[in-house]
Amino acid sequence: PLRRRVPKGLKPPPGPRGLPVVGNVLELRKDPHLALTRLSQKYGDVMEVAIGSQPVLVLSGLDTLRQALVRQGEDFMGRPDLPSFRLIADGQSLGFSPEVGEVWKARRKLAQNALKTFSIAASPTSSSSCLLEEHISKEAAYLVTKFLQVMEEEQSFDPCRYLVVSVANVICAMCFGKRYDHNDQELLSLVNDSEKFGEVTAAGNPSDFIPLLRYLPSRSMDLFKDYNQRFVRFLQAIVKEHYETYDKDNIRDITDSLIEQCLDKKEASTAARIPNEKIVNLVNDLFGAGFESVTNSLSWCLMYLVTYPNIQKRIQAELDQTIGRERRPRLSDQGTLPYTEAFILEMFRHSSFLPFTIPHSTTKDTVLNGYYIPKGRCVFVNQWQVNHDEKLWQDPHVFNPERFLNAEGTEVNKEDGEKVLIFGLGKRRCIGEFIARRQVFLFLTTLLQQLEFSVRAGRKVDMTPRYGLSLKHKRCEHFQVKQRFPMASLS
Ligand code: HEM
């Protein structure tokens, strides 16, 4: 590659020497988040590696990430134009396309507003405080029944198989106004194949950086293409149905509200700046991002709960004491269950299941910590490193929710909570964080109020993560549940 000249007085970022042609690819072949964390200990928070012949900037350290993504947010908000990203949502994705101009900004705002509107809107039934609570509460209650039913039929089961549909149903309800049965084959084939997505979009996938590899036949690439096409077709059919039944006096869901923005473009509105097709296809990003990481959060929760039964008991004791057994948990209980909330934070931190954000790129020539970084440089943001940094955490490899609590165990330390990096930072920070945190909270508390989780005697879960866009554990078919008390009494 042509190394641009570094301006006087500035240095290029340090980094390991790479081999010709492949660069540092061999060092990063297995668990790149761990390899890059090790390398950052030697070269620092701002370092450069080569993947193939392409230089990639790797950022670590909480202060450095806050500097780059927040204070110098505009400089670091781009997305690299990677071949695999062009296959997502026909290259029009809000999250993966290289676009960052005015149209992109308006689209992000529109998507944020749509999510917000359809979460906080009042629920038509009086039992819930808002639509979001209504959807989650309904799906979580259904999931409890489903777990008990499969437990009775099969004596043990893989909870992910059911979690994914329940979580997908929440975002489906918001986006499309519908829910799917746990045996719906079309939905199942989309949500269960999301691994194909994570393998290819993982930070550092060699075929995104080494052109030669793209000419070799690749099964994972073929599956990825097919997956993205099925995804777009699935959504197109739903959007078409919405257009056909659209009624401007009855906006049913996010899809309807996006259609409304297209049909009735008020001057000076956010939507006026965006071509119509780039409005409606925002549901692609919302649905796509909306189920995978929440499912993964809950599935990591269950793994920790069966591995540490005493932690599970302590959460249940807190639920019994604060909520009792007469009513279901609600979103307004957030803030009153410190141990449960510390457990969720510790699950995010310890698993760091999104080890890197989606890759960024620089939008202009810039300087970070005294190092010169040219425009268009691909940037990996190492969240895993921050969550396991010994400078920030005592015994970072130990799973210990109490690290987030004050000495009396009555309060979560807010500052420590904000050190956990899992939603990114700054201008690309996740737009679903609000919904995601509420979903994890309400699913988890609803499940644990009523059920006790364990694995079949003599079995152990395998928590070894497999690398991808998100870290996943092996599926485990040996989960069991026991009902904690008769359910009829719950309102
Ligand atoms: C982007 C995490 C749930 C919508 C992201 C990013 C992360 C993230 C790390 C990339 C940030 C970056 O590139 O710097 C998570 C986690 C979730 C979650 C951990 C669950 C626990 C959701 C949900 C939605 C959503 C429920 C929508 C309903 C998005 C979108 C983007 C995004 C649209 C792209 C934003 C952009 O590129 O500007 N998320 N997310 N996420 N997330 Fe989430």
Short mmCIF file of C-alpha atoms in Angstrom, two decimals, residues 4-190:
data_model
loop_
_atom_site.label_atom_id
_atom_site.label_comp_id
_atom_site.label_asym_id
_atom_site.label_seq_id
_atom_site.Cartn_x
_atom_site.Cartn_y
_atom_site.Cartn_z
CA ARG A 4 0.82 8.50 2.90
CA ARG A 5 3.49 10.83 4.07
CA VAL A 6 3.25 11.54 7.78
CA PRO A 7 3.26 15.30 8.49
CA LYS A 8 6.26 16.72 10.28
CA GLY A 9 6.31 16.30 14.05
CA LEU A 10 3.85 13.38 13.97
CA LYS A 11 4.48 9.63 13.98
CA PRO A 12 2.55 6.75 12.48
CA PRO A 13 1.03 4.37 15.08
CA PRO A 14 3.34 1.54 16.17
CA GLY A 15 2.51 -2.10 15.56
CA PRO A 16 3.86 -5.56 14.90
CA ARG A 17 5.73 -6.17 11.66
CA GLY A 18 3.66 -8.21 9.28
CA LEU A 19 4.65 -10.75 6.66
CA PRO A 20 4.47 -9.81 2.98
CA VAL A 21 1.04 -10.41 1.36
CA VAL A 22 -0.74 -11.74 4.48
CA GLY A 23 0.40 -9.10 7.00
CA ASN A 24 -0.48 -10.15 10.57
CA VAL A 25 -3.28 -12.45 9.49
CA LEU A 26 -1.71 -15.56 10.99
CA GLU A 27 -1.44 -13.99 14.44
CA LEU A 28 -5.09 -12.97 14.26
CA ARG A 29 -6.40 -16.26 12.93
CA LYS A 30 -7.77 -17.48 16.23
CA ASP A 31 -9.64 -15.24 18.69
CA PRO A 32 -8.53 -11.88 17.25
CA HIS A 33 -9.92 -10.02 20.29
CA LEU A 34 -7.45 -11.86 22.54
CA ALA A 35 -4.56 -11.56 20.09
CA LEU A 36 -5.15 -7.82 19.66
CA THR A 37 -5.50 -7.34 23.42
CA ARG A 38 -2.09 -8.99 23.90
CA LEU A 39 -0.56 -6.89 21.15
CA SER A 40 -2.01 -3.71 22.67
CA GLN A 41 -0.12 -4.44 25.89
CA LYS A 42 3.08 -4.20 23.88
CA TYR A 43 2.26 -1.44 21.38
CA GLY A 44 -0.29 0.68 23.22
CA ASP A 45 -3.85 1.97 22.84
CA VAL A 46 -3.30 3.23 19.30
CA MET A 47 -1.63 0.62 17.12
CA GLU A 48 -1.58 -0.49 13.56
CA VAL A 49 -1.69 -4.04 12.23
CA ALA A 50 -1.83 -5.27 8.66
CA ILE A 51 -4.52 -7.61 7.40
CA GLY A 52 -3.30 -8.74 4.06
CA SER A 53 -1.67 -5.64 2.69
CA GLN A 54 -4.21 -3.31 4.31
CA PRO A 55 -3.30 -1.34 7.40
CA VAL A 56 -5.93 -1.43 10.17
CA LEU A 57 -5.91 0.86 13.20
CA VAL A 58 -6.73 -0.94 16.46
CA LEU A 59 -7.94 1.15 19.38
CA SER A 60 -7.97 0.02 23.03
CA GLY A 61 -8.17 1.65 26.46
CA LEU A 62 -11.28 3.41 27.74
CA ASP A 63 -9.75 6.91 27.70
CA THR A 64 -8.46 6.49 24.17
CA LEU A 65 -11.84 5.19 22.97
CA ARG A 66 -13.65 8.11 24.60
CA GLN A 67 -11.18 10.50 22.96
CA ALA A 68 -11.58 8.94 19.50
CA LEU A 69 -15.29 8.07 19.44
CA VAL A 70 -16.72 10.89 21.53
CA ARG A 71 -14.43 13.93 21.55
CA GLN A 72 -13.14 13.30 18.01
CA GLY A 73 -16.37 11.55 17.07
CA GLU A 74 -16.76 13.11 13.60
CA ASP A 75 -13.27 11.94 12.58
CA PHE A 76 -13.89 8.32 13.56
CA MET A 77 -17.55 7.82 12.63
CA GLY A 78 -17.10 6.31 9.16
CA ARG A 79 -17.58 2.70 8.08
CA PRO A 80 -15.07 0.97 5.81
CA ASP A 81 -16.28 -0.08 2.37
CA LEU A 82 -15.82 -3.81 2.91
CA PRO A 83 -16.96 -6.37 0.31
CA SER A 84 -19.07 -8.31 2.81
CA PHE A 85 -20.85 -5.12 3.97
CA ARG A 86 -21.96 -4.44 0.38
CA LEU A 87 -24.02 -7.63 0.48
CA ILE A 88 -26.06 -6.53 3.50
CA ALA A 89 -29.49 -4.99 2.74
CA ASP A 90 -28.47 -4.55 -0.92
CA GLY A 91 -25.65 -2.25 0.23
CA GLN A 92 -28.14 0.20 1.78
CA SER A 93 -27.74 -0.69 5.44
CA LEU A 94 -27.73 2.10 8.02
CA GLY A 95 -25.23 0.22 10.16
CA PHE A 96 -22.91 -1.33 7.56
CA SER A 97 -22.86 0.93 4.49
CA PRO A 98 -19.97 3.41 4.07
CA GLU A 99 -22.40 6.33 3.79
CA VAL A 100 -21.98 9.05 6.49
CA GLY A 101 -23.36 12.27 4.96
CA GLU A 102 -26.54 14.25 5.61
CA VAL A 103 -28.81 11.48 4.28
CA TRP A 104 -27.23 8.96 6.63
CA LYS A 105 -27.59 11.29 9.60
CA ALA A 106 -31.26 11.87 8.80
CA ARG A 107 -31.86 8.12 8.46
CA ARG A 108 -30.26 7.39 11.82
CA LYS A 109 -32.43 10.02 13.46
CA LEU A 110 -35.57 8.66 11.82
CA ALA A 111 -34.78 5.13 12.98
CA GLN A 112 -34.09 6.37 16.51
CA ASN A 113 -37.36 8.28 16.63
CA ALA A 114 -39.36 5.35 15.29
CA LEU A 115 -37.94 3.03 17.96
CA LYS A 116 -38.61 5.53 20.68
CA THR A 117 -42.16 6.30 19.56
CA PHE A 118 -43.16 2.67 19.38
CA SER A 119 -41.61 1.79 22.74
CA ILE A 120 -42.89 4.55 24.95
CA ALA A 121 -46.34 4.84 23.37
CA ALA A 122 -49.12 4.01 25.79
CA SER A 123 -50.24 0.43 25.71
CA PRO A 124 -53.84 -0.21 24.64
CA THR A 125 -54.30 -2.51 27.61
CA SER A 126 -54.12 -0.93 31.00
CA SER A 127 -51.92 -3.63 32.52
CA SER A 128 -48.69 -2.26 31.01
CA SER A 129 -47.07 1.15 31.26
CA CYS A 130 -46.05 1.29 27.57
CA LEU A 131 -46.05 -0.74 24.36
CA LEU A 132 -42.52 -2.03 24.90
CA GLU A 133 -43.40 -3.38 28.33
CA GLU A 134 -46.54 -4.97 26.99
CA HIS A 135 -44.66 -6.81 24.20
CA ILE A 136 -41.81 -8.01 26.41
CA SER A 137 -44.04 -8.99 29.29
CA LYS A 138 -46.32 -11.01 27.03
CA GLU A 139 -43.46 -12.83 25.30
CA ALA A 140 -41.65 -13.51 28.58
CA ALA A 141 -44.77 -14.95 30.19
CA TYR A 142 -45.30 -17.13 27.14
CA LEU A 143 -41.67 -18.27 27.31
CA VAL A 144 -42.12 -19.42 30.91
CA THR A 145 -45.03 -21.61 29.82
CA LYS A 146 -43.09 -22.89 26.82
CA PHE A 147 -40.05 -23.88 28.91
CA LEU A 148 -42.28 -25.76 31.37
CA GLN A 149 -44.06 -27.51 28.52
CA VAL A 150 -40.88 -28.71 26.74
CA MET A 151 -39.40 -29.68 30.09
CA GLU A 152 -42.33 -31.96 30.70
CA GLU A 153 -42.22 -33.41 27.20
CA GLU A 154 -38.47 -33.84 26.82
CA GLN A 155 -36.94 -33.62 30.32
CA SER A 156 -34.23 -31.26 29.04
CA PHE A 157 -33.83 -28.78 26.20
CA ASP A 158 -31.80 -26.04 24.48
CA PRO A 159 -33.25 -22.70 25.68
CA CYS A 160 -31.78 -20.69 22.76
CA ARG A 161 -34.15 -22.38 20.37
CA TYR A 162 -37.08 -20.69 22.18
CA LEU A 163 -35.40 -17.53 23.39
CA VAL A 164 -34.61 -16.39 19.88
CA VAL A 165 -38.23 -16.56 18.74
CA SER A 166 -39.54 -14.77 21.84
CA VAL A 167 -36.98 -11.97 21.47
CA ALA A 168 -37.57 -11.70 17.72
CA ASN A 169 -41.29 -11.42 18.44
CA VAL A 170 -40.74 -8.24 20.46
CA ILE A 171 -39.03 -6.42 17.58
CA CYS A 172 -41.51 -7.98 15.12
CA ALA A 173 -44.40 -6.61 17.16
CA MET A 174 -42.87 -3.13 17.10
CA CYS A 175 -41.79 -3.15 13.44
CA PHE A 176 -44.55 -5.21 11.83
CA GLY A 177 -47.36 -5.50 14.35
CA LYS A 178 -47.21 -9.28 14.36
CA ARG A 179 -45.83 -12.20 16.30
CA TYR A 180 -44.77 -15.61 15.09
CA ASP A 181 -45.40 -19.06 16.41
CA HIS A 182 -42.40 -20.92 17.87
CA ASN A 183 -42.70 -23.36 14.97
CA ASP A 184 -42.96 -20.83 12.16
CA GLN A 185 -40.46 -22.22 9.65
CA GLU A 186 -39.82 -18.99 7.80
CA LEU A 187 -38.97 -17.04 10.93
CA LEU A 188 -37.01 -19.95 12.40
CA SER A 189 -34.85 -20.29 9.32
CA LEU A 190 -34.00 -16.57 9.45
#
